[in-house]
Amino acid sequence: MEIILAEAAGFCFGVQRAIKTAHETADKTNPPIYTLGPLIHNPQVVAELYEKGIEVCDQPEDIDAGVVIVRCHGVPPKVLTGLHERGMKVVDATCPFVRRAMRWASQLTDEGYQVVIVGDESHPEVKAIYGASGETAWIVETPQAIDELPAAKRIGIIAQTTQSTANYQQCVGKFIGRSEEVKAFDTICTATEQRQFSARELAAQVDVMVVIGGHNSANTKRLAEVCQESGARTHHIETAEELELWWLSGADKVGVTAGASTPNWLIQGVIQRMTEFTDDKLRPEENETVDNTDEVVQEAGVPEGEETKPVEQSETPAGEAADVGDAEEDQEEPQEQEEREEQMADYGEMLPTLTPGTIIEGKVVQISGDEVLVDIGYKSEGRVPFNELGLKPDQKPEDLLSVGDDVNVWVLKVDEAEGSVLLSKRRADAKDAWEKLESIYEQGETLEAAVTQTVKGGLLVDVGVRGFIPASHISRNFVDNLDKYIGQTLKLKIIELDRQKNNVVFSHKEVLEAEYQEAKERILSTLEENTIVDGVVRRLTDFGAFVDIGSGVEGLLHVSEMAHSRVNRPSD
Ligand code: F3S
């Protein structure tokens, strides 16, 4: 029996981020620490967190002290406001995909659209998005449910991040032609899409699919549905102990996939248990009696007595848009269909294409434990780790940025599979700084910069990148104490610039020299013989004194011209 693990399975970046945030919070903070509802939909991970002192609390009003971690599904904004008003310390571990969906809900509501959320109204994420819409959104789970809705001229559609793409597209398609204006945001997270795609591909090649993940995990349940739709005998389990030997009976190939909240050790545990099964331990006769149609629904943890929604079967290939169940009444003319497809295609264009190495504009939406989240108009918010902010020594992220600030960021990495985007402010700033420096250099202009530290042979300045002033270029005179320049802002001229080598060298002396020559010319042009000027003695020599008569321009007062009487030494 061959066991094949789906290419994309297990923890997504949103879950990894939430767990990391929770662990860091536990390491840094004394209990009590709570999560509002389970941090993620996996009881084993929640149990691990409990061991670290992180408890699950379902009602925010039950918490009156300690730290509250917002789960990766997010919470309605008013819950967050309530916690802040009560002085609670809040650590927000909301997945960047969910936050983005919440902000779109809020924005569409503000713009006067009737927001529609395609998702499960009992799911915490949908509740959070609903809250972000000011509790005005309509929630639908299937295209059929749209028939029950009243008419609205302007519709804004948002998907629960774990929705199946096909279902979401069918819902969007249903609104087109029904409302005058439809604005749809495909907020299905890339990790979900990727896992569903891998599961579907694998399920088509194997006899049995085992889907691992929390019974209340929406994305795991969806994976199980996808596998079952592909025709594989599908079983949704939470742990290796739930695996039944006879499921694998007669199977040559068994596929394994796991929801985005399933840790790797659980996946490996299930695979290990499978490898312990041999054909003679299996009971083939029982396999023939298995009714797989109900199995997934039953195993997916739908509470007893609750109405279950069986998976719709469709002729349409998975992933393609089609109105399941309304096929006849929704038969379209080719032209109408073309127009609709065109409109559908337009939605994809709302998202920018992100290319590593380019700079884009964004807005700061959150400053968390070790990163800044930036809204870049993408499906998920981009993440700038603190070490990519370009912080100066002793500078905190809050000293540099605030929520709501516009910021230019460099795209470091786009993880297509996970949909996560890694950004750098430091590199965007550096690129901008180099371009400005190159222009200043070409034009022969000067700039001002603060001295940050002394190094061997000179000073360092901060000009967006680090620049160097050699000791011989600090002043027109010899400088023996470099320390006095720290913190001073100096006017500088670029004397060397090499972007490839990350090297820029400045001279303050050349600026002083130029200023001196200019002042000298100006003063000399105004001086007349036999007139009197005031001056300050700057230096003494054996033959006289050098007198500053303005702007550092010095004239020689010869010893013979110092007094009517004889002067032996100018210092007298
Ligand atoms: Fe976020 Fe998608 Fe995972 S919404 S928590 S990245 S499944």
CSV table of N, CA, C and O in Angstrom, one decimal, residues 376-474:
chain,number,residue,atom,x,y,z
A,376,ILE,N,-1.5,46.3,1.5
A,376,ILE,CA,-0.9,46.7,0.2
A,376,ILE,C,-1.9,46.4,-0.9
A,376,ILE,O,-1.6,46.2,-2.0
A,377,GLY,N,-3.2,46.2,-0.5
A,377,GLY,CA,-4.3,46.0,-1.5
A,377,GLY,C,-4.3,44.6,-2.0
A,377,GLY,O,-5.0,44.3,-3.0
A,378,TYR,N,-3.5,43.7,-1.3
A,378,TYR,CA,-3.4,42.3,-1.7
A,378,TYR,C,-4.4,41.5,-0.9
A,378,TYR,O,-5.0,42.1,0.0
A,379,LYS,N,-4.6,40.2,-1.2
A,379,LYS,CA,-5.5,39.4,-0.4
A,379,LYS,C,-5.1,39.4,1.0
A,379,LYS,O,-6.0,39.4,1.9
A,380,SER,N,-3.8,39.3,1.3
A,380,SER,CA,-3.4,39.2,2.7
A,380,SER,C,-2.6,40.5,2.9
A,380,SER,O,-2.0,41.0,2.0
A,381,GLU,N,-2.5,40.8,4.2
A,381,GLU,CA,-1.6,42.0,4.5
A,381,GLU,C,-0.2,41.5,4.4
A,381,GLU,O,0.1,40.4,4.8
A,382,GLY,N,0.7,42.5,4.0
A,382,GLY,CA,2.1,42.1,4.0
A,382,GLY,C,2.7,42.3,5.4
A,382,GLY,O,2.2,43.1,6.2
A,383,ARG,N,3.8,41.6,5.6
A,383,ARG,CA,4.4,41.6,6.9
A,383,ARG,C,5.8,42.2,6.8
A,383,ARG,O,6.6,41.8,5.9
A,384,VAL,N,6.1,43.2,7.6
A,384,VAL,CA,7.5,43.7,7.7
A,384,VAL,C,8.1,43.3,9.0
A,384,VAL,O,7.7,43.9,10.1
A,385,PRO,N,9.0,42.4,9.0
A,385,PRO,CA,9.6,42.0,10.3
A,385,PRO,C,10.4,43.2,10.9
A,385,PRO,O,10.9,44.1,10.1
A,386,PHE,N,10.5,43.3,12.2
A,386,PHE,CA,11.1,44.5,12.8
A,386,PHE,C,12.5,44.7,12.2
A,386,PHE,O,12.9,45.9,12.0
A,387,ASN,N,13.2,43.6,11.9
A,387,ASN,CA,14.6,43.8,11.4
A,387,ASN,C,14.6,44.4,9.9
A,387,ASN,O,15.7,44.6,9.4
A,388,GLU,N,13.5,44.5,9.3
A,388,GLU,CA,13.4,45.1,8.0
A,388,GLU,C,12.8,46.5,8.0
A,388,GLU,O,12.4,47.0,7.0
A,389,LEU,N,12.6,47.0,9.2
A,389,LEU,CA,12.0,48.4,9.3
A,389,LEU,C,13.1,49.4,9.1
A,389,LEU,O,12.8,50.5,8.7
A,390,GLY,N,14.4,49.1,9.4
A,390,GLY,CA,15.4,50.1,9.4
A,390,GLY,C,15.4,51.0,10.6
A,390,GLY,O,15.6,52.2,10.6
A,391,LEU,N,15.2,50.3,11.8
A,391,LEU,CA,15.2,51.0,13.0
A,391,LEU,C,16.6,51.5,13.4
A,391,LEU,O,17.6,50.7,13.2
A,392,LYS,N,16.7,52.7,14.0
A,392,LYS,CA,18.0,53.2,14.5
A,392,LYS,C,18.2,52.6,15.9
A,392,LYS,O,17.3,52.1,16.5
A,393,PRO,N,19.5,52.6,16.3
A,393,PRO,CA,19.7,52.1,17.7
A,393,PRO,C,18.8,52.8,18.7
A,393,PRO,O,18.6,54.0,18.6
A,394,ASP,N,18.2,52.0,19.6
A,394,ASP,CA,17.3,52.5,20.6
A,394,ASP,C,15.9,53.0,20.1
A,394,ASP,O,15.1,53.6,20.8
A,395,GLN,N,15.7,52.8,18.8
A,395,GLN,CA,14.4,53.3,18.2
A,395,GLN,C,13.4,52.1,18.3
A,395,GLN,O,13.8,51.0,18.0
A,396,LYS,N,12.2,52.4,18.7
A,396,LYS,CA,11.2,51.4,18.7
A,396,LYS,C,10.3,51.5,17.5
A,396,LYS,O,10.2,52.6,16.9
A,397,PRO,N,9.7,50.4,17.0
A,397,PRO,CA,8.8,50.5,15.8
A,397,PRO,C,7.8,51.7,15.9
A,397,PRO,O,7.5,52.4,15.0
A,398,GLU,N,7.2,51.9,17.2
A,398,GLU,CA,6.2,52.9,17.4
A,398,GLU,C,6.8,54.3,17.2
A,398,GLU,O,6.1,55.3,17.0
A,399,ASP,N,8.1,54.4,17.4
A,399,ASP,CA,8.8,55.7,17.2
A,399,ASP,C,8.8,56.1,15.7
A,399,ASP,O,8.9,57.2,15.3
A,400,LEU,N,8.8,55.0,14.9
A,400,LEU,CA,9.0,55.2,13.4
A,400,LEU,C,7.7,55.3,12.7
A,400,LEU,O,7.5,56.0,11.7
A,401,LEU,N,6.7,54.4,13.1
A,401,LEU,CA,5.5,54.3,12.4
A,401,LEU,C,4.3,54.3,13.3
A,401,LEU,O,4.4,53.9,14.5
A,402,SER,N,3.1,54.7,12.8
A,402,SER,CA,1.9,54.6,13.5
A,402,SER,C,0.9,53.9,12.6
A,402,SER,O,1.0,54.0,11.4
A,403,VAL,N,-0.1,53.3,13.2
A,403,VAL,CA,-1.2,52.7,12.5
A,403,VAL,C,-1.9,53.8,11.6
A,403,VAL,O,-2.2,54.9,12.1
A,404,GLY,N,-2.1,53.6,10.4
A,404,GLY,CA,-2.7,54.6,9.5
A,404,GLY,C,-1.6,55.3,8.6
A,404,GLY,O,-2.0,56.0,7.6
A,405,ASP,N,-0.4,55.2,8.9
A,405,ASP,CA,0.7,55.8,8.2
A,405,ASP,C,0.8,55.2,6.8
A,405,ASP,O,0.7,54.0,6.6
A,406,ASP,N,1.0,56.1,5.8
A,406,ASP,CA,1.3,55.6,4.4
A,406,ASP,C,2.8,55.2,4.4
A,406,ASP,O,3.6,56.0,5.0
A,407,VAL,N,3.1,54.1,3.8
A,407,VAL,CA,4.5,53.7,3.8
A,407,VAL,C,4.9,53.0,2.5
A,407,VAL,O,4.1,52.3,1.9
A,408,ASN,N,6.1,53.3,2.0
A,408,ASN,CA,6.6,52.6,0.8
A,408,ASN,C,7.4,51.3,1.3
A,408,ASN,O,8.2,51.4,2.2
A,409,VAL,N,7.1,50.2,0.7
A,409,VAL,CA,7.7,48.9,1.1
A,409,VAL,C,8.2,48.2,-0.1
A,409,VAL,O,7.7,48.3,-1.2
A,410,TRP,N,9.3,47.5,0.1
A,410,TRP,CA,9.9,46.7,-0.9
A,410,TRP,C,9.4,45.2,-0.8
A,410,TRP,O,9.3,44.7,0.3
A,411,VAL,N,9.0,44.6,-1.9
A,411,VAL,CA,8.5,43.3,-1.9
A,411,VAL,C,9.7,42.3,-1.8
A,411,VAL,O,10.5,42.3,-2.7
A,412,LEU,N,9.8,41.7,-0.7
A,412,LEU,CA,10.9,40.8,-0.5
A,412,LEU,C,10.6,39.4,-1.0
A,412,LEU,O,11.4,38.8,-1.8
A,413,LYS,N,9.4,38.9,-0.7
A,413,LYS,CA,9.1,37.5,-1.0
A,413,LYS,C,7.6,37.3,-1.1
A,413,LYS,O,6.9,37.8,-0.2
A,414,VAL,N,7.1,36.7,-2.1
A,414,VAL,CA,5.7,36.3,-2.2
A,414,VAL,C,5.6,34.8,-2.2
A,414,VAL,O,6.2,34.2,-3.1
A,415,ASP,N,5.0,34.3,-1.2
A,415,ASP,CA,4.8,32.9,-1.1
A,415,ASP,C,3.5,32.5,-1.8
A,415,ASP,O,2.4,32.7,-1.2
A,416,GLU,N,3.6,32.1,-3.0
A,416,GLU,CA,2.4,31.9,-3.8
A,416,GLU,C,1.5,30.8,-3.2
A,416,GLU,O,0.3,30.9,-3.2
A,417,ALA,N,2.2,29.8,-2.6
A,417,ALA,CA,1.4,28.7,-2.1
A,417,ALA,C,0.6,29.2,-0.8
A,417,ALA,O,-0.5,28.8,-0.7
A,418,GLU,N,1.2,30.0,0.0
A,418,GLU,CA,0.6,30.4,1.2
A,418,GLU,C,-0.1,31.8,1.1
A,418,GLU,O,-1.0,32.1,1.9
A,419,GLY,N,0.3,32.5,0.1
A,419,GLY,CA,-0.3,33.8,-0.1
A,419,GLY,C,0.3,34.9,0.8
A,419,GLY,O,-0.3,35.9,1.0
A,420,SER,N,1.3,34.5,1.5
A,420,SER,CA,1.9,35.5,2.4
A,420,SER,C,2.9,36.4,1.7
A,420,SER,O,3.6,35.9,0.7
A,421,VAL,N,3.1,37.6,2.1
A,421,VAL,CA,4.0,38.5,1.5
A,421,VAL,C,4.9,39.1,2.5
A,421,VAL,O,4.5,39.6,3.5
A,422,LEU,N,6.2,39.0,2.2
A,422,LEU,CA,7.2,39.5,3.2
A,422,LEU,C,7.7,40.8,2.6
A,422,LEU,O,8.0,40.9,1.4
A,423,LEU,N,7.7,41.9,3.4
A,423,LEU,CA,8.1,43.2,2.9
A,423,LEU,C,9.3,43.8,3.7
A,423,LEU,O,9.5,43.3,4.8
A,424,SER,N,9.9,44.8,3.1
A,424,SER,CA,11.0,45.5,3.8
A,424,SER,C,10.8,47.0,3.6
A,424,SER,O,10.7,47.4,2.5
A,425,LYS,N,10.8,47.7,4.7
A,425,LYS,CA,10.7,49.1,4.6
A,425,LYS,C,12.2,49.6,4.5
A,425,LYS,O,12.4,50.6,3.7
A,426,ARG,N,13.1,48.9,5.2
A,426,ARG,CA,14.5,49.3,5.1
A,426,ARG,C,15.0,49.4,3.7
A,426,ARG,O,15.6,50.3,3.3
A,427,ARG,N,14.7,48.4,2.9
A,427,ARG,CA,15.2,48.3,1.5
A,427,ARG,C,14.5,49.4,0.6
A,427,ARG,O,15.1,49.9,-0.3
A,428,ALA,N,13.2,49.6,0.9
A,428,ALA,CA,12.5,50.6,0.1
A,428,ALA,C,13.1,52.0,0.4
A,428,ALA,O,13.4,52.8,-0.5
A,429,ASP,N,13.4,52.2,1.7
A,429,ASP,CA,14.0,53.5,2.1
A,429,ASP,C,15.4,53.6,1.5
A,429,ASP,O,15.8,54.7,1.0
A,430,ALA,N,16.1,52.5,1.5
A,430,ALA,CA,17.5,52.5,1.0
A,430,ALA,C,17.5,52.9,-0.6
A,430,ALA,O,18.3,53.7,-1.0
A,431,LYS,N,16.6,52.2,-1.3
A,431,LYS,CA,16.5,52.5,-2.7
A,431,LYS,C,16.2,53.9,-3.0
A,431,LYS,O,16.8,54.6,-3.8
A,432,ASP,N,15.2,54.4,-2.2
A,432,ASP,CA,14.8,55.8,-2.4
A,432,ASP,C,16.0,56.7,-2.0
A,432,ASP,O,16.3,57.7,-2.7
A,433,ALA,N,16.7,56.4,-1.0
A,433,ALA,CA,17.9,57.2,-0.5
A,433,ALA,C,19.0,57.2,-1.6
A,433,ALA,O,19.5,58.2,-1.9
A,434,TRP,N,19.2,56.0,-2.2
A,434,TRP,CA,20.3,55.9,-3.2
A,434,TRP,C,19.9,56.8,-4.4
A,434,TRP,O,20.7,57.5,-5.0
A,435,GLU,N,18.6,56.7,-4.8
A,435,GLU,CA,18.2,57.5,-6.0
A,435,GLU,C,18.4,59.0,-5.7
A,435,GLU,O,18.9,59.8,-6.5
A,436,LYS,N,18.0,59.4,-4.5
A,436,LYS,CA,18.2,60.8,-4.1
A,436,LYS,C,19.7,61.2,-4.1
A,436,LYS,O,20.1,62.2,-4.6
A,437,LEU,N,20.5,60.3,-3.5
A,437,LEU,CA,22.0,60.6,-3.5
A,437,LEU,C,22.6,60.7,-4.9
A,437,LEU,O,23.4,61.5,-5.1
A,438,GLU,N,22.1,59.8,-5.7
A,438,GLU,CA,22.7,59.8,-7.1
A,438,GLU,C,22.3,61.1,-7.8
A,438,GLU,O,23.2,61.7,-8.5
A,439,SER,N,21.1,61.6,-7.6
A,439,SER,CA,20.7,62.8,-8.2
A,439,SER,C,21.5,64.0,-7.6
A,439,SER,O,22.0,64.9,-8.3
A,440,ILE,N,21.7,64.0,-6.3
A,440,ILE,CA,22.5,65.1,-5.6
A,440,ILE,C,23.9,65.1,-6.1
A,440,ILE,O,24.5,66.1,-6.4
A,441,TYR,N,24.4,63.9,-6.3
A,441,TYR,CA,25.8,63.7,-6.8
A,441,TYR,C,26.0,64.3,-8.2
A,441,TYR,O,26.9,65.0,-8.5
A,442,GLU,N,25.0,63.9,-9.0
A,442,GLU,CA,25.1,64.3,-10.4
A,442,GLU,C,25.0,65.9,-10.5
A,442,GLU,O,25.6,66.5,-11.3
A,443,GLN,N,24.1,66.4,-9.7
A,443,GLN,CA,23.9,67.9,-9.8
A,443,GLN,C,24.9,68.6,-9.0
A,443,GLN,O,25.0,69.9,-9.0
A,444,GLY,N,25.8,67.9,-8.3
A,444,GLY,CA,26.8,68.6,-7.5
A,444,GLY,C,26.2,69.4,-6.3
A,444,GLY,O,26.8,70.4,-5.8
A,445,GLU,N,25.1,68.9,-5.8
A,445,GLU,CA,24.4,69.7,-4.7
A,445,GLU,C,24.9,69.2,-3.4
A,445,GLU,O,25.7,68.2,-3.3
A,446,THR,N,24.5,69.9,-2.3
A,446,THR,CA,24.8,69.4,-1.0
A,446,THR,C,23.6,68.9,-0.3
A,446,THR,O,22.5,69.1,-0.7
A,447,LEU,N,23.8,68.3,0.9
A,447,LEU,CA,22.7,67.8,1.7
A,447,LEU,C,23.1,67.9,3.1
A,447,LEU,O,24.3,68.1,3.5
A,448,GLU,N,22.1,67.8,4.0
A,448,GLU,CA,22.4,67.8,5.4
A,448,GLU,C,22.1,66.4,6.1
A,448,GLU,O,21.2,65.7,5.7
A,449,ALA,N,23.0,66.1,7.0
A,449,ALA,CA,22.8,64.8,7.7
A,449,ALA,C,23.4,64.8,9.1
A,449,ALA,O,24.3,65.6,9.4
A,450,ALA,N,22.8,64.0,9.9
A,450,ALA,CA,23.2,64.0,11.3
A,450,ALA,C,24.3,63.0,11.5
A,450,ALA,O,24.2,61.9,11.0
A,451,VAL,N,25.3,63.3,12.3
A,451,VAL,CA,26.4,62.4,12.6
A,451,VAL,C,25.9,61.4,13.7
A,451,VAL,O,25.3,61.8,14.7
A,452,THR,N,26.0,60.1,13.4
A,452,THR,CA,25.5,59.1,14.3
A,452,THR,C,26.5,58.5,15.2
A,452,THR,O,26.3,58.1,16.3
A,453,GLN,N,27.7,58.3,14.6
A,453,GLN,CA,28.8,57.8,15.5
A,453,GLN,C,30.2,58.0,14.9
A,453,GLN,O,30.3,58.4,13.7
A,454,THR,N,31.2,57.8,15.7
A,454,THR,CA,32.5,57.9,15.2
A,454,THR,C,33.0,56.5,14.9
A,454,THR,O,32.7,55.6,15.6
A,455,VAL,N,33.9,56.4,13.9
A,455,VAL,CA,34.5,55.1,13.6
A,455,VAL,C,36.0,55.4,13.4
A,455,VAL,O,36.4,56.6,13.3
A,456,LYS,N,36.8,54.4,13.2
A,456,LYS,CA,38.2,54.6,13.0
A,456,LYS,C,38.3,55.4,11.7
A,456,LYS,O,37.8,55.0,10.6
A,457,GLY,N,39.0,56.6,11.8
A,457,GLY,CA,39.3,57.4,10.6
A,457,GLY,C,38.2,58.3,10.2
A,457,GLY,O,38.3,59.0,9.2
A,458,GLY,N,37.1,58.5,11.0
A,458,GLY,CA,36.1,59.4,10.6
A,458,GLY,C,34.8,59.3,11.3
A,458,GLY,O,34.7,58.8,12.4
A,459,LEU,N,33.8,59.8,10.6
A,459,LEU,CA,32.4,59.9,11.2
A,459,LEU,C,31.4,59.1,10.3
A,459,LEU,O,31.6,59.0,9.1
A,460,LEU,N,30.4,58.6,10.9
A,460,LEU,CA,29.3,58.0,10.2
A,460,LEU,C,28.1,58.9,10.2
A,460,LEU,O,27.8,59.5,11.3
A,461,VAL,N,27.4,59.0,9.1
A,461,VAL,CA,26.1,59.8,9.1
A,461,VAL,C,25.0,58.9,8.5
A,461,VAL,O,25.3,58.0,7.8
A,462,ASP,N,23.8,59.3,8.9
A,462,ASP,CA,22.6,58.6,8.4
A,462,ASP,C,21.9,59.4,7.3
A,462,ASP,O,21.4,60.5,7.6
A,463,VAL,N,22.0,58.9,6.1
A,463,VAL,CA,21.3,59.6,5.0
A,463,VAL,C,20.3,58.6,4.3
A,463,VAL,O,20.1,58.6,3.1
A,464,GLY,N,19.7,57.8,5.1
A,464,GLY,CA,18.8,56.7,4.6
A,464,GLY,C,19.6,55.5,4.4
A,464,GLY,O,19.1,54.4,4.6
A,465,VAL,N,20.9,55.7,4.0
A,465,VAL,CA,21.9,54.6,4.0
A,465,VAL,C,23.0,55.2,4.9
A,465,VAL,O,23.0,56.4,5.3
A,466,ARG,N,24.0,54.3,5.2
A,466,ARG,CA,25.1,54.8,6.0
A,466,ARG,C,26.2,55.5,5.2
A,466,ARG,O,26.6,54.9,4.2
A,467,GLY,N,26.6,56.7,5.6
A,467,GLY,CA,27.6,57.4,4.8
A,467,GLY,C,28.8,57.6,5.7
A,467,GLY,O,28.7,57.7,6.9
A,468,PHE,N,30.0,57.9,5.1
A,468,PHE,CA,31.2,58.0,5.8
A,468,PHE,C,31.8,59.4,5.5
A,468,PHE,O,31.9,59.8,4.4
A,469,ILE,N,32.3,60.1,6.6
A,469,ILE,CA,33.1,61.3,6.4
A,469,ILE,C,34.5,61.0,6.9
A,469,ILE,O,34.7,60.8,8.1
A,470,PRO,N,35.5,61.0,6.1
A,470,PRO,CA,36.9,60.8,6.6
A,470,PRO,C,37.3,61.9,7.5
A,470,PRO,O,36.8,63.1,7.3
A,471,ALA,N,38.1,61.7,8.4
A,471,ALA,CA,38.5,62.7,9.4
A,471,ALA,C,39.1,63.9,8.7
A,471,ALA,O,38.9,65.1,9.1
A,472,SER,N,39.8,63.7,7.6
A,472,SER,CA,40.5,64.8,6.8
A,472,SER,C,39.4,65.6,6.1
A,472,SER,O,39.8,66.6,5.5
A,473,HIS,N,38.2,65.2,6.0
A,473,HIS,CA,37.2,65.9,5.3
A,473,HIS,C,36.1,66.5,6.2
A,473,HIS,O,35.0,66.9,5.8
A,474,ILE,N,36.5,66.6,7.5
A,474,ILE,CA,35.5,67.1,8.5
A,474,ILE,C,35.5,68.6,8.6
A,474,ILE,O,34.5,69.3,8.6
